[in-house]
Amino acid sequence: MQRIIYAGDSTVTFNHIATYPQTGLSQGLSLYVKDDVFIRSFAINGRSTKSFIDQGRLEEIDNYLMPGDFLFIQFGHNDEKMSDPLRYADPHTEYRENLKKFVETARRHEAIPVIISPIARRLFDAEGKFLPGSHGEYPEACRIVAEETGTAFVEMTKVSEDYIAMLGDFASRPLYVYPKDNSHLQMQGAVVMGGFLADGLLKLGSPYSDLLVSRDAKVVDEDKAPAVLPYMVQEKGEAFCDPTLNLDAFKNEKQD
């Protein structure tokens, strides 16, 4: 079983009914990965790289990572908040250093880091023209850190900005929790953005593209693979699935 460990903010986190219809990118991505790929989201609302680290969230990931895991790193929305010293991280200094701490944590465990730039905010002016660049220099900082550390990088900011600009104000509203805000995604938006992330992983090639399921409906219809066992909750919140077992064995085990 391969595992994706996801670190990020509210645009990434896994939501439940209390925050419906908000849907995080980690939820949308689940539609694009293979059945034996497990996604564990450590993302949490309102965090920046700084507050995520300061509050011990990276330490939790450090204790959780295993060799061969993928650590997806996606921050920016809250690092930008200059009025909040508990979260603000300068894109030229602290933000870059914090991203490197995530990369170093992954590699210490022989895990594979992936830096992902933040998704676009849905911002339009009074004439209905899309306003790009709401993340300032943070997306470029992501690219620079990825280059300096030899880390895989997925450009999500420009891709999502271009897509929203193409859709326009009205058509892009169902992607976000509009009219409440223009930063958080609804299910439709999470699926679309998850697809853009999957596109980025596909372009990176193996081992990143190996995580993905085919998007060819014909291939799905002709798939003769046996049914996949559900993940079973074990102690300490771990998920377990033994692909060597079959459903009959699973049923017999439950009856014993």
CSV table of C-alpha atoms in Angstrom, one decimal:
chain,number,residue,atom,x,y,z
A,1,MET,CA,0.0,0.0,0.0
A,2,GLN,CA,1.3,3.4,-1.0
A,3,ARG,CA,0.6,6.4,1.2
A,4,ILE,CA,0.2,10.1,0.5
A,5,ILE,CA,0.6,12.3,3.6
A,6,TYR,CA,-0.8,15.8,2.9
A,7,ALA,CA,0.3,18.9,4.8
A,8,GLY,CA,-1.5,22.2,4.2
A,9,ASP,CA,-4.3,24.6,5.2
A,10,SER,CA,-8.1,24.8,4.8
A,11,THR,CA,-8.0,24.5,1.0
A,12,VAL,CA,-6.4,21.1,1.4
A,13,THR,CA,-8.0,19.6,4.6
A,14,PHE,CA,-10.4,16.7,4.7
A,15,ASN,CA,-13.8,18.1,5.7
A,16,HIS,CA,-16.8,16.4,7.4
A,17,ILE,CA,-20.5,17.4,7.6
A,18,ALA,CA,-19.9,20.2,10.1
A,19,THR,CA,-18.1,22.2,7.4
A,20,TYR,CA,-20.2,21.1,4.4
A,21,PRO,CA,-20.1,22.1,1.6
A,22,GLN,CA,-16.5,23.0,2.0
A,23,THR,CA,-14.3,20.3,0.5
A,24,GLY,CA,-10.5,20.1,0.6
A,25,LEU,CA,-8.2,19.3,-2.3
A,26,SER,CA,-7.1,16.1,-0.5
A,27,GLN,CA,-10.7,14.9,-0.9
A,28,GLY,CA,-10.8,15.7,-4.6
A,29,LEU,CA,-7.5,14.0,-5.2
A,30,SER,CA,-8.9,10.7,-3.9
A,31,LEU,CA,-10.9,10.2,-7.1
A,32,TYR,CA,-7.7,10.2,-9.1
A,33,VAL,CA,-5.5,7.8,-7.2
A,34,LYS,CA,-5.5,4.0,-7.4
A,35,ASP,CA,-7.5,1.9,-4.9
A,36,ASP,CA,-4.4,0.8,-3.0
A,37,VAL,CA,-3.2,4.4,-2.4
A,38,PHE,CA,-4.1,5.7,1.0
A,39,ILE,CA,-4.4,9.5,1.6
A,40,ARG,CA,-3.9,10.9,5.1
A,41,SER,CA,-4.5,14.6,5.4
A,42,PHE,CA,-2.7,16.4,8.2
A,43,ALA,CA,-3.9,19.7,6.8
A,44,ILE,CA,-5.8,22.0,9.1
A,45,ASN,CA,-7.8,25.2,8.8
A,46,GLY,CA,-6.0,28.5,9.2
A,47,ARG,CA,-2.5,27.2,9.3
A,48,SER,CA,0.6,28.6,7.6
A,49,THR,CA,3.9,26.9,7.3
A,50,LYS,CA,4.9,28.8,10.4
A,51,SER,CA,1.9,28.0,12.6
A,52,PHE,CA,1.8,24.4,11.3
A,53,ILE,CA,5.4,23.9,12.5
A,54,ASP,CA,5.0,25.9,15.7
A,55,GLN,CA,2.0,24.0,16.8
A,56,GLY,CA,3.7,20.6,16.4
A,57,ARG,CA,1.9,19.5,13.2
A,58,LEU,CA,5.1,18.8,11.3
A,59,GLU,CA,6.3,16.8,14.4
A,60,GLU,CA,3.2,14.6,14.1
A,61,ILE,CA,4.0,14.0,10.4
A,62,ASP,CA,7.6,13.3,11.4
A,63,ASN,CA,6.4,10.5,13.8
A,64,TYR,CA,4.0,9.1,11.1
A,65,LEU,CA,6.1,9.0,8.0
A,66,MET,CA,7.6,5.7,6.7
A,67,PRO,CA,10.0,5.0,3.8
A,68,GLY,CA,8.3,5.2,0.4
A,69,ASP,CA,5.5,7.6,1.6
A,70,PHE,CA,4.8,10.7,-0.4
A,71,LEU,CA,4.6,14.0,1.5
A,72,PHE,CA,2.6,16.6,-0.3
A,73,ILE,CA,3.3,20.2,0.9
A,74,GLN,CA,0.9,23.0,0.0
A,75,PHE,CA,0.7,26.3,1.9
A,76,GLY,CA,0.5,30.0,1.1
A,77,HIS,CA,-3.0,31.3,1.9
A,78,ASN,CA,-2.2,32.1,5.5
A,79,ASP,CA,1.6,32.7,5.2
A,80,GLU,CA,0.6,35.9,3.4
A,81,LYS,CA,-1.2,37.5,6.3
A,82,MET,CA,1.2,40.2,7.4
A,83,SER,CA,-1.2,41.4,10.1
A,84,ASP,CA,-0.8,38.1,12.0
A,85,PRO,CA,2.7,37.5,13.4
A,86,LEU,CA,1.7,34.0,14.5
A,87,ARG,CA,1.2,33.0,10.8
A,88,TYR,CA,3.0,35.4,8.6
A,89,ALA,CA,6.1,34.0,6.9
A,90,ASP,CA,8.0,36.2,4.4
A,91,PRO,CA,8.2,34.6,1.0
A,92,HIS,CA,11.8,35.4,0.6
A,93,THR,CA,13.1,34.1,3.9
A,94,GLU,CA,11.0,32.2,6.5
A,95,TYR,CA,8.5,30.7,4.1
A,96,ARG,CA,11.3,29.2,2.0
A,97,GLU,CA,13.1,27.9,5.1
A,98,ASN,CA,9.9,26.4,6.4
A,99,LEU,CA,9.2,24.6,3.1
A,100,LYS,CA,12.7,23.2,3.3
A,101,LYS,CA,11.9,21.8,6.8
A,102,PHE,CA,9.1,19.8,5.3
A,103,VAL,CA,11.3,18.5,2.6
A,104,GLU,CA,14.1,17.5,5.1
A,105,THR,CA,11.5,15.8,7.3
A,106,ALA,CA,10.4,13.6,4.3
A,107,ARG,CA,13.9,12.7,3.3
A,108,ARG,CA,14.9,11.8,6.8
A,109,HIS,CA,12.4,9.0,6.5
A,110,GLU,CA,13.2,8.1,2.9
A,111,ALA,CA,9.8,9.5,1.9
A,112,ILE,CA,9.2,11.5,-1.3
A,113,PRO,CA,8.4,15.2,-0.9
A,114,VAL,CA,6.3,17.1,-3.4
A,115,ILE,CA,5.9,20.9,-3.2
A,116,ILE,CA,2.6,22.3,-4.6
A,117,SER,CA,1.9,26.0,-5.1
A,118,PRO,CA,-1.4,27.3,-3.6
A,119,ILE,CA,-4.6,27.2,-5.6
A,120,ALA,CA,-6.0,30.5,-6.9
A,121,ARG,CA,-8.4,32.7,-5.1
A,122,ARG,CA,-11.6,33.5,-7.1
A,123,LEU,CA,-11.3,37.3,-7.4
A,124,PHE,CA,-13.0,39.5,-10.0
A,125,ASP,CA,-13.3,43.2,-10.4
A,126,ALA,CA,-16.5,45.2,-10.8
A,127,GLU,CA,-16.4,44.7,-14.6
A,128,GLY,CA,-16.1,40.9,-14.2
A,129,LYS,CA,-12.4,40.7,-15.1
A,130,PHE,CA,-10.4,38.0,-13.2
A,131,LEU,CA,-7.7,39.4,-10.9
A,132,PRO,CA,-4.6,37.1,-10.8
A,133,GLY,CA,-1.7,37.3,-8.5
A,134,SER,CA,-3.5,37.2,-5.2
A,135,HIS,CA,-0.7,35.0,-3.8
A,136,GLY,CA,2.0,37.5,-4.6
A,137,GLU,CA,5.5,35.9,-4.6
A,138,TYR,CA,4.6,32.7,-2.7
A,139,PRO,CA,4.1,30.5,-5.8
A,140,GLU,CA,7.5,31.6,-7.1
A,141,ALA,CA,9.0,30.8,-3.7
A,142,CYS,CA,7.6,27.3,-4.0
A,143,ARG,CA,9.2,26.8,-7.3
A,144,ILE,CA,12.6,28.2,-6.1
A,145,VAL,CA,12.6,25.9,-3.1
A,146,ALA,CA,11.7,22.9,-5.2
A,147,GLU,CA,14.6,23.8,-7.6
A,148,GLU,CA,17.1,24.4,-4.8
A,149,THR,CA,16.3,21.1,-3.0
A,150,GLY,CA,15.7,18.9,-6.1
A,151,THR,CA,12.1,18.4,-5.1
A,152,ALA,CA,9.2,17.6,-7.4
A,153,PHE,CA,7.0,20.6,-8.0
A,154,VAL,CA,3.4,20.9,-9.2
A,155,GLU,CA,2.3,24.4,-10.4
A,156,MET,CA,-1.2,24.8,-9.2
A,157,THR,CA,-1.5,28.6,-8.9
A,158,LYS,CA,-1.2,29.6,-12.6
A,159,VAL,CA,-3.2,26.5,-13.7
A,160,SER,CA,-6.1,27.3,-11.4
A,161,GLU,CA,-5.9,31.1,-12.2
A,162,ASP,CA,-6.0,30.4,-16.0
A,163,TYR,CA,-8.9,28.1,-15.5
A,164,ILE,CA,-11.0,30.5,-13.4
A,165,ALA,CA,-10.2,33.4,-15.8
A,166,MET,CA,-11.4,31.2,-18.7
A,167,LEU,CA,-14.7,30.3,-16.9
A,168,GLY,CA,-15.4,33.9,-15.8
A,169,ASP,CA,-17.2,35.2,-12.7
A,170,PHE,CA,-20.5,33.4,-12.9
A,171,ALA,CA,-19.4,30.0,-14.2
A,172,SER,CA,-16.6,29.7,-11.6
A,173,ARG,CA,-18.8,30.3,-8.6
A,174,PRO,CA,-19.8,26.6,-8.1
A,175,LEU,CA,-16.2,25.7,-7.6
A,176,TYR,CA,-15.9,27.8,-4.4
A,177,VAL,CA,-18.0,28.3,-1.3
A,178,TYR,CA,-19.6,31.3,-3.0
A,179,PRO,CA,-21.0,33.7,-1.8
A,180,LYS,CA,-19.5,32.9,1.6
A,181,ASP,CA,-15.9,33.2,0.4
A,182,ASN,CA,-13.7,32.8,-2.7
A,183,SER,CA,-10.9,30.8,-1.2
A,184,HIS,CA,-12.4,27.5,-0.1
A,185,LEU,CA,-13.6,24.9,-2.5
A,186,GLN,CA,-16.9,23.0,-2.8
A,187,MET,CA,-16.9,19.4,-4.0
A,188,GLN,CA,-17.0,20.4,-7.7
A,189,GLY,CA,-14.0,22.7,-7.2
A,190,ALA,CA,-12.1,20.0,-5.3
A,191,VAL,CA,-12.7,17.5,-8.1
A,192,VAL,CA,-11.5,20.0,-10.7
A,193,MET,CA,-8.4,21.1,-8.7
A,194,GLY,CA,-7.7,17.5,-7.8
A,195,GLY,CA,-7.6,16.8,-11.6
A,196,PHE,CA,-5.1,19.6,-12.1
A,197,LEU,CA,-2.9,18.1,-9.4
A,198,ALA,CA,-3.2,14.7,-11.0
A,199,ASP,CA,-2.2,16.2,-14.3
A,200,GLY,CA,0.9,17.6,-12.6
A,201,LEU,CA,1.8,14.3,-11.1
A,202,LEU,CA,1.3,12.6,-14.5
A,203,LYS,CA,3.8,15.1,-16.1
A,204,LEU,CA,6.4,14.3,-13.4
A,205,GLY,CA,6.4,10.6,-14.5
A,206,SER,CA,7.2,7.7,-12.2
A,207,PRO,CA,7.0,7.3,-9.3
A,208,TYR,CA,4.4,10.1,-9.0
A,209,SER,CA,2.3,9.1,-12.0
A,210,ASP,CA,2.2,5.5,-10.6
A,211,LEU,CA,-0.2,6.7,-7.9
A,212,LEU,CA,-2.9,7.6,-10.5
A,213,VAL,CA,-5.8,5.6,-11.8
A,214,SER,CA,-6.7,5.7,-15.5
A,215,ARG,CA,-9.2,8.4,-16.5
A,216,ASP,CA,-10.3,6.4,-19.6
A,217,ALA,CA,-13.8,5.2,-19.0
A,218,LYS,CA,-13.4,2.3,-21.5
A,219,VAL,CA,-10.5,1.0,-19.5
A,220,VAL,CA,-12.6,1.1,-16.3
A,221,ASP,CA,-15.5,-0.7,-18.0
A,222,GLU,CA,-13.1,-3.5,-19.1
A,223,ASP,CA,-11.3,-3.8,-15.8
A,224,LYS,CA,-11.3,-7.4,-14.6
A,225,ALA,CA,-9.5,-6.8,-11.4
A,226,PRO,CA,-11.0,-8.3,-8.2
A,227,ALA,CA,-12.9,-6.1,-5.8
A,228,VAL,CA,-10.7,-4.2,-3.4
A,229,LEU,CA,-11.1,-4.7,0.3
A,230,PRO,CA,-12.2,-1.7,2.3
A,231,TYR,CA,-9.6,-0.1,4.6
A,232,MET,CA,-10.1,-1.3,8.2
A,233,VAL,CA,-9.5,1.0,11.1
A,234,GLN,CA,-6.8,-0.3,13.4
A,235,GLU,CA,-5.5,1.1,16.7
A,236,LYS,CA,-4.0,4.6,16.7
A,237,GLY,CA,-6.2,5.5,13.7
A,238,GLU,CA,-4.1,3.6,11.2
A,239,ALA,CA,-5.7,2.2,8.0
A,240,PHE,CA,-4.9,-1.3,6.9
A,241,CYS,CA,-5.7,-3.2,3.7
A,242,ASP,CA,-4.1,-6.5,2.7
A,243,PRO,CA,-4.4,-6.7,-1.2
A,244,THR,CA,-3.5,-10.4,-1.0
A,245,LEU,CA,-6.7,-11.3,0.8
A,246,ASN,CA,-10.0,-11.9,-1.1
A,247,LEU,CA,-13.5,-11.0,0.0
A,248,ASP,CA,-14.4,-14.5,1.0
A,249,ALA,CA,-11.5,-14.6,3.4
A,250,PHE,CA,-12.5,-11.3,4.8
A,251,LYS,CA,-16.1,-12.5,5.3
A,252,ASN,CA,-14.8,-15.7,7.0
A,253,GLU,CA,-12.6,-13.6,9.3
A,254,LYS,CA,-15.5,-11.4,10.3
A,255,GLN,CA,-17.6,-14.5,11.2
A,256,ASP,CA,-14.9,-16.0,13.5
